Short mmCIF file of C-alpha atoms and ligand atoms in Angstrom, two decimals:
data_model
loop_
_atom_site.label_atom_id
_atom_site.label_comp_id
_atom_site.label_asym_id
_atom_site.label_seq_id
_atom_site.Cartn_x
_atom_site.Cartn_y
_atom_site.Cartn_z
CA MET A 99 209.24 260.75 181.48
CA ARG A 100 210.07 263.78 179.34
CA ALA A 101 213.67 264.74 178.49
CA LEU A 102 215.00 267.62 176.39
CA LYS A 103 217.38 265.97 173.94
CA LEU A 104 219.97 267.60 171.74
CA VAL A 105 219.30 265.60 168.57
CA GLY A 106 221.52 267.44 166.06
CA PRO A 107 223.18 270.80 165.39
CA GLY A 108 220.76 273.48 166.62
CA ARG A 109 217.99 270.91 167.19
CA LEU A 110 216.34 270.28 170.55
CA GLU A 111 213.42 267.89 171.06
CA LEU A 112 211.35 267.12 174.13
CA ARG A 113 211.09 263.33 173.96
CA GLU A 114 209.37 260.61 175.96
CA VAL A 115 212.04 258.29 177.44
CA PRO A 116 212.13 255.67 180.22
CA ILE A 117 212.90 256.82 183.77
CA PRO A 118 216.59 255.96 184.28
CA GLU A 119 217.49 252.90 186.33
CA ILE A 120 219.89 253.59 189.16
CA GLY A 121 222.90 251.64 190.37
CA ASP A 122 223.86 250.85 193.97
CA ASP A 123 225.78 254.13 194.42
CA ASP A 124 223.26 256.35 192.61
CA ILE A 125 220.20 258.34 193.48
CA LEU A 126 217.24 259.20 191.26
CA VAL A 127 216.33 262.87 191.53
CA GLU A 128 212.90 264.22 190.63
CA VAL A 129 213.87 267.50 189.02
CA ALA A 130 212.53 270.71 190.57
CA ALA A 131 214.38 273.09 188.23
CA ALA A 132 217.10 273.04 185.58
CA GLY A 133 219.09 276.17 184.76
CA LEU A 134 219.85 277.41 181.27
CA CYS A 135 223.43 278.51 180.66
CA HIS A 136 225.18 280.36 177.85
CA SER A 137 227.32 277.26 177.44
CA ASP A 138 224.10 275.42 176.49
CA LEU A 139 223.91 277.78 173.51
CA HIS A 140 227.51 276.94 172.61
CA ILE A 141 226.58 273.24 172.77
CA LEU A 142 223.46 273.84 170.68
CA HIS A 143 225.54 275.45 167.95
CA GLN A 144 228.15 272.71 167.68
CA GLY A 145 228.50 271.15 164.24
CA GLU A 146 227.96 267.55 163.12
CA GLN A 147 231.26 266.51 164.76
CA TRP A 148 229.80 267.03 168.27
CA PRO A 149 230.08 263.62 170.00
CA PHE A 150 227.16 263.94 172.41
CA PHE A 151 224.00 264.13 170.28
CA GLY A 152 221.19 262.23 171.97
CA THR A 153 222.15 263.49 175.43
CA THR A 154 219.62 265.20 177.70
CA MET A 155 220.61 268.85 178.19
CA GLY A 156 221.14 270.62 181.51
CA HIS A 157 224.11 270.95 183.88
CA GLU A 158 222.36 272.99 186.57
CA THR A 159 219.86 270.77 188.36
CA SER A 160 218.04 270.74 191.68
CA GLY A 161 215.29 268.48 192.93
CA HIS A 162 214.20 265.89 195.45
CA VAL A 163 215.57 262.40 195.98
CA ALA A 164 213.04 259.96 194.52
CA ALA A 165 215.00 256.70 195.04
CA THR A 166 218.35 255.65 196.48
CA GLY A 167 220.71 252.81 195.53
CA ALA A 168 221.54 250.02 197.99
CA HIS A 169 224.92 251.52 199.04
CA VAL A 170 223.75 255.13 199.45
CA THR A 171 224.00 256.62 202.92
CA GLY A 172 223.28 260.14 204.10
CA LEU A 173 220.49 260.87 201.61
CA THR A 174 216.91 259.67 201.84
CA VAL A 175 213.83 259.90 199.66
CA GLY A 176 212.35 263.38 199.79
CA ASP A 177 215.62 265.23 200.55
CA ALA A 178 216.18 268.37 198.49
CA VAL A 179 219.52 268.21 196.63
CA LEU A 180 221.70 270.14 194.23
CA VAL A 181 223.23 268.02 191.47
CA ARG A 182 226.84 269.04 190.91
CA ALA A 183 227.98 270.12 187.45
CA VAL A 184 231.49 268.65 187.81
CA TRP A 185 231.36 264.84 187.85
CA ALA A 186 235.00 264.20 188.72
CA CYS A 187 236.35 260.72 189.55
CA GLY A 188 237.17 261.63 193.15
CA GLY A 189 240.25 259.38 193.27
CA CYS A 190 242.94 260.75 190.95
CA ARG A 191 245.77 263.03 192.11
CA PRO A 192 244.09 266.37 191.23
CA CYS A 193 240.82 265.13 192.79
CA LEU A 194 242.55 264.03 196.00
CA LEU A 195 244.23 267.44 196.18
CA GLY A 196 240.76 269.05 195.99
CA ARG A 197 241.07 270.15 192.37
CA GLU A 198 238.15 268.11 191.04
CA ASN A 199 237.55 270.58 188.21
CA ALA A 200 240.93 269.45 186.81
CA CYS A 201 240.17 265.71 187.19
CA ALA A 202 242.67 263.59 185.26
CA VAL A 203 240.38 260.59 184.82
CA ASN A 204 236.91 261.93 183.93
CA GLY A 205 238.59 264.86 182.17
CA SER A 206 241.79 265.23 180.18
CA ARG A 207 244.37 267.84 179.25
CA SER A 208 242.00 269.45 176.76
CA ALA A 209 238.59 268.42 178.13
CA PHE A 210 236.87 269.33 181.38
CA PRO A 211 235.52 266.56 183.63
CA LEU A 212 232.31 264.71 182.80
CA THR A 213 229.36 267.09 183.00
CA PRO A 214 225.66 266.23 183.09
CA GLY A 215 224.02 267.63 179.97
CA ILE A 216 227.19 267.12 177.94
CA GLY A 217 228.70 263.64 178.30
CA ALA A 218 225.88 262.27 180.49
CA ASP A 219 222.14 262.88 180.61
CA GLY A 220 221.41 266.19 182.34
CA GLY A 221 218.60 267.76 184.27
CA MET A 222 216.25 269.17 181.62
CA ALA A 223 213.91 266.25 182.26
CA ASP A 224 211.46 264.95 184.82
CA PHE A 225 214.16 262.81 186.48
CA ILE A 226 217.95 262.55 186.49
CA ARG A 227 220.19 259.72 187.66
CA VAL A 228 223.26 260.88 189.58
CA ALA A 229 225.96 259.25 191.69
CA ALA A 230 225.08 260.11 195.28
CA ARG A 231 228.52 261.69 195.81
CA HIS A 232 227.68 264.25 193.10
CA ALA A 233 224.64 265.54 195.01
CA ASP A 234 224.72 268.05 197.87
CA PRO A 235 221.86 268.38 200.37
CA LEU A 236 220.12 271.74 200.03
CA GLY A 237 218.68 271.85 203.53
CA ASP A 238 216.32 274.82 203.68
CA ILE A 239 217.40 276.31 200.32
CA ASP A 240 214.46 276.31 197.88
CA PRO A 241 215.19 273.79 195.10
CA ARG A 242 213.09 275.83 192.67
CA THR A 243 215.66 278.64 192.67
CA ALA A 244 218.76 276.65 193.69
CA ALA A 245 219.58 274.86 190.41
CA PRO A 246 221.89 277.59 189.03
CA LEU A 247 224.06 277.37 192.15
CA ALA A 248 225.64 274.32 190.44
CA ASP A 249 227.29 276.53 187.80
CA ALA A 250 226.21 280.19 187.98
CA GLY A 251 227.13 279.99 191.69
CA LEU A 252 230.05 277.56 191.53
CA THR A 253 232.02 279.04 188.63
CA PRO A 254 232.22 282.63 189.96
CA MET A 255 232.99 281.22 193.42
CA HIS A 256 235.95 279.31 192.03
CA ALA A 257 237.21 282.39 190.18
CA VAL A 258 236.89 284.47 193.36
CA ASN A 259 238.58 281.84 195.53
CA SER A 260 241.51 281.67 193.10
CA THR A 261 242.10 285.42 193.62
CA ARG A 262 241.52 285.66 197.39
CA HIS A 263 245.03 286.98 198.04
CA LEU A 264 244.15 290.11 196.00
CA LEU A 265 240.78 290.85 197.65
CA ASP A 266 241.82 292.75 200.75
CA GLU A 267 240.24 295.98 201.99
CA GLY A 268 241.13 298.60 199.39
CA ALA A 269 240.99 296.22 196.43
CA THR A 270 239.04 297.19 193.32
CA VAL A 271 237.78 294.48 190.98
CA VAL A 272 235.88 294.49 187.71
CA VAL A 273 233.08 292.12 186.69
CA ILE A 274 232.46 292.15 182.93
CA GLY A 275 228.94 290.99 182.05
CA PHE A 276 226.04 291.08 184.50
CA GLY A 277 224.29 287.95 183.22
CA GLY A 278 223.62 284.54 184.76
CA LEU A 279 227.11 284.16 186.28
CA GLY A 280 228.01 287.83 186.59
CA HIS A 281 225.02 288.70 188.76
CA VAL A 282 225.99 285.96 191.23
CA ALA A 283 229.67 286.99 191.06
CA VAL A 284 228.82 290.50 192.26
CA GLN A 285 226.83 289.09 195.18
CA ILE A 286 229.67 286.73 196.14
CA LEU A 287 232.22 289.55 196.01
CA ARG A 288 229.98 291.77 198.14
CA ALA A 289 229.11 289.07 200.66
CA ASP A 290 232.41 287.30 200.99
CA THR A 291 235.23 289.79 200.21
CA ALA A 292 236.20 293.38 201.03
CA ALA A 293 236.75 294.43 197.39
CA ALA A 294 234.94 297.32 195.71
CA VAL A 295 233.18 296.05 192.59
CA ILE A 296 232.84 297.80 189.23
CA VAL A 297 230.56 296.21 186.63
CA ILE A 298 230.89 296.61 182.87
CA GLU A 299 227.64 295.84 181.08
CA PRO A 300 226.05 297.27 177.92
CA ASP A 301 222.42 296.72 178.98
CA ALA A 302 221.02 299.66 181.00
CA ALA A 303 218.54 297.58 183.02
CA LYS A 304 221.31 295.15 183.98
CA ARG A 305 223.56 298.06 184.99
CA ALA A 306 220.81 299.30 187.30
CA ALA A 307 220.49 295.78 188.76
CA ALA A 308 224.26 295.67 189.28
CA LEU A 309 224.15 298.88 191.32
CA ALA A 310 221.23 297.47 193.33
CA ALA A 311 223.33 294.32 193.99
CA GLY A 312 226.08 296.43 195.51
CA ALA A 313 228.38 297.38 192.64
CA GLU A 314 230.01 300.72 193.28
CA LEU A 315 229.91 301.70 189.62
CA ALA A 316 228.32 300.20 186.50
CA LEU A 317 229.83 301.27 183.19
CA ASN A 318 228.50 301.02 179.68
CA PRO A 319 231.58 299.82 177.75
CA ASP A 320 232.91 302.49 175.40
CA THR A 321 236.22 304.03 174.39
CA GLY A 322 236.54 305.72 177.79
CA THR A 323 236.10 302.57 179.90
CA VAL A 324 239.79 301.85 180.46
CA ALA A 325 240.52 305.50 181.31
CA THR A 326 237.70 305.46 183.89
CA LEU A 327 239.04 302.28 185.50
CA LEU A 328 242.56 303.74 185.67
CA GLU A 329 241.26 307.03 187.09
CA ARG A 330 239.42 305.13 189.84
CA THR A 331 242.67 303.45 190.84
CA SER A 332 245.05 306.44 190.57
CA GLY A 333 246.45 305.07 187.33
CA TYR A 334 247.61 301.81 188.95
CA GLY A 335 244.92 299.48 187.60
CA VAL A 336 242.32 297.15 189.06
CA ASP A 337 243.33 294.15 191.12
CA VAL A 338 241.21 291.54 189.34
CA VAL A 339 239.10 291.41 186.19
CA TYR A 340 236.51 288.62 186.02
CA ASP A 341 235.48 288.44 182.37
CA PHE A 342 232.17 286.59 182.00
CA VAL A 343 231.99 287.44 178.30
CA GLY A 344 235.39 286.70 176.76
CA THR A 345 235.27 288.68 173.52
CA GLN A 346 238.36 290.44 172.17
CA ALA A 347 236.81 293.76 173.20
CA THR A 348 236.26 292.68 176.81
CA LEU A 349 239.66 290.99 177.15
CA ASP A 350 241.32 294.12 175.72
CA ILE A 351 239.70 296.09 178.55
CA ALA A 352 240.95 293.49 181.04
CA ALA A 353 244.53 293.60 179.74
CA ALA A 354 244.60 297.42 179.60
CA ALA A 355 243.11 297.95 183.07
CA VAL A 356 244.67 295.21 185.24
CA ALA A 357 247.23 296.20 187.89
CA PRO A 358 250.77 294.79 188.28
CA GLU A 359 250.59 291.38 190.03
CA GLY A 360 246.83 291.51 189.40
CA ALA A 361 244.71 288.75 187.90
CA ILE A 362 242.49 288.16 184.89
CA ARG A 363 239.96 285.35 185.02
CA VAL A 364 238.63 284.37 181.60
CA ILE A 365 235.27 282.73 182.24
CA GLY A 366 233.06 283.64 179.26
CA LEU A 367 233.38 281.40 176.21
CA ALA A 368 233.49 283.94 173.38
CA ASP A 369 236.44 284.02 170.98
CA GLY A 370 238.78 286.63 172.50
CA ALA A 371 242.44 286.20 173.52
CA VAL A 372 244.86 287.66 176.04
CA THR A 373 248.40 287.99 174.71
CA VAL A 374 251.30 287.46 177.09
CA ARG A 375 254.16 289.21 175.31
CA ALA A 376 257.75 288.60 176.42
CA SER A 377 259.20 291.67 174.72
CA LEU A 378 259.68 295.04 176.41
CA GLU A 379 258.20 296.63 173.28
CA GLY A 380 254.57 297.11 172.28
CA GLU A 381 251.29 296.56 174.14
CA ARG A 382 251.94 294.30 177.05
CA LEU A 383 250.54 293.19 180.39
CA PRO A 384 251.95 294.72 183.58
CA TRP A 385 254.53 292.54 185.33
CA GLY A 386 253.23 289.65 187.38
CA VAL A 387 249.71 289.45 185.97
CA ASP A 388 248.15 286.03 186.47
CA VAL A 389 245.79 284.91 183.69
CA GLN A 390 243.59 281.82 184.05
CA ARG A 391 240.90 280.21 181.96
CA ALA A 392 238.52 279.46 184.78
CA TYR A 393 236.47 276.28 184.63
CA GLY A 394 233.78 275.15 187.08
CA GLY A 395 234.85 274.66 190.66
CA THR A 396 235.68 272.24 193.44
CA SER A 397 233.58 270.67 196.18
CA ALA A 398 235.03 273.28 198.56
CA ASP A 399 233.80 276.06 196.24
CA GLN A 400 230.37 274.40 196.07
CA SER A 401 230.19 274.19 199.87
CA THR A 402 230.92 277.91 200.18
CA VAL A 403 228.22 278.71 197.63
CA LEU A 404 225.69 276.62 199.55
CA ARG A 405 226.66 278.27 202.84
CA LEU A 406 226.22 281.76 201.35
CA ALA A 407 222.86 280.76 199.84
CA ALA A 408 221.68 279.22 203.14
CA ASP A 409 222.63 282.49 204.87
CA HIS A 410 220.66 284.46 202.22
CA ALA A 411 223.89 286.28 201.36
CA ILE A 412 223.49 285.30 197.70
CA ALA A 413 220.43 284.41 195.65
CA VAL A 414 219.90 283.60 192.01
CA ASP A 415 217.45 285.80 190.17
CA THR A 416 215.47 283.10 188.32
CA ILE A 417 212.98 283.40 185.46
CA GLU A 418 210.82 280.29 185.19
CA TYR A 419 209.76 278.52 182.01
CA PRO A 420 207.81 275.25 181.86
CA LEU A 421 210.01 272.40 180.56
CA ALA A 422 207.58 272.09 177.64
CA GLU A 423 208.52 275.65 176.60
CA ALA A 424 212.27 275.06 176.63
CA GLN A 425 212.62 276.23 173.03
CA ARG A 426 211.22 279.64 173.97
CA ALA A 427 213.64 279.87 176.90
CA PHE A 428 216.61 279.08 174.62
CA ALA A 429 215.42 281.71 172.12
CA ASP A 430 215.06 284.32 174.88
CA LEU A 431 218.54 283.54 176.20
CA GLU A 432 220.02 283.78 172.72
CA ALA A 433 218.29 287.13 172.13
CA GLY A 434 219.64 288.56 175.42
CA ARG A 435 216.12 288.87 176.85
CA ILE A 436 216.89 287.15 180.15
CA ALA A 437 217.95 289.15 183.20
CA GLY A 438 219.33 286.73 185.79
CA ARG A 439 218.99 283.01 185.09
CA ALA A 440 216.30 281.10 183.20
CA VAL A 441 215.22 277.83 184.79
CA LEU A 442 213.04 275.10 183.28
CA ILE A 443 210.40 273.70 185.60
CA PRO A 444 209.19 270.16 184.75
ZN1 LIG B 267 227.12 276.58 182.42
ZN1 LIG B 268 239.71 262.71 189.27
#
C-alpha cells in the first residue's frame, strides 16, 4: 500500500509499504479520506531533533473496516468509522474521569496523548491499523467528508464544552480565524449554544463564509478591532474568545476584549502569549478570566460532534486532493489557499 511518510525536516515521501498487521483488539481501516491540519505543517517544519521521522502522517482519518481482530466486537467489515485523534490509554485516572485528552499514561505533563500521524502511523495511506476502541461508527455520515471531525470537529467542541457556563442567551463570543477548525467552531456555536458569534479573519472570502455560517459580524483585524468588540458589548467585553491562530496580535485582541470572569481558549499553535499579571498596575486581564491551552477533546466531545454531524447541524467544508498529490495540498495549506479543510483521498 501507499503511505505518506515524514522522512526528514520538511520532507514528505509517498512510499510503498506493507499493509499493517492487526492485533486481536485492532481493526484495519481502508482509508476513505485523511484531513490536513495546520499542526501537520508544524510537524513538517520540526528540526532534526523530531523523534518521529518515518511515521505516516495524518491524524484525521475516516474509512471502512477492512478486517477485525479476534477480540473485536461491535464493528464488522464494511462499517464506516471515524478514527479518533486522541489515542489515550483508557485506564488511568484522567481517562477514567473522562479527560482522555489529558491521559497520564499515553501522554505526559508536557506531551499530549499518543496521536496517529505523530507517534503512530496515521491515515495518509491506503490503510491504517487502529485499536477498535479508538474508532467510532459513522452510521450514515459520509466518510469522504467526515475525516476532519476527528480534530477540526473535536477540538472546537472541547473548547466550547469547557466554556458552556458562559454561553447563555445574551452571550457574545469571538472566534479568531475562520480556517479548518474555526469554520467548524462557528457551526458548533450556532447549532449547540445560544451565543452570538463574532469572527475575526483577515481573508475577505472567509469573512463572507463566516457570515453565511451564521456569524453576526466578521471583522478584518485592525487597530479598531478591540474598540468594536467593546462597543458591541457596552464596554464590558466578550464572554469567550476562541483563538484558532495564537499569534501575539490575536492573543492581544483576546486579552483586551475579554469580559470579567470570561474565558480565553488558546487553540492555534503560533508563538503568542497571554500574560497573567498579579499587579494592579499596567496592562492586565479583567478579574476572573480563565485561560486554557486547549488540546483535542474527550470521547464525550467526539460523541457530540458525531451527533451534530448526523443531524446535519454541522458539516466540514472539504477540498479533495488525491493522496498522490499530497505535496500540492500541503503547499496550498501553507500558502493559505484552502478555505475549509483539505482532505487526501487514497
Ligand atoms: Zn490537527
Ligand atoms: Zn490514560
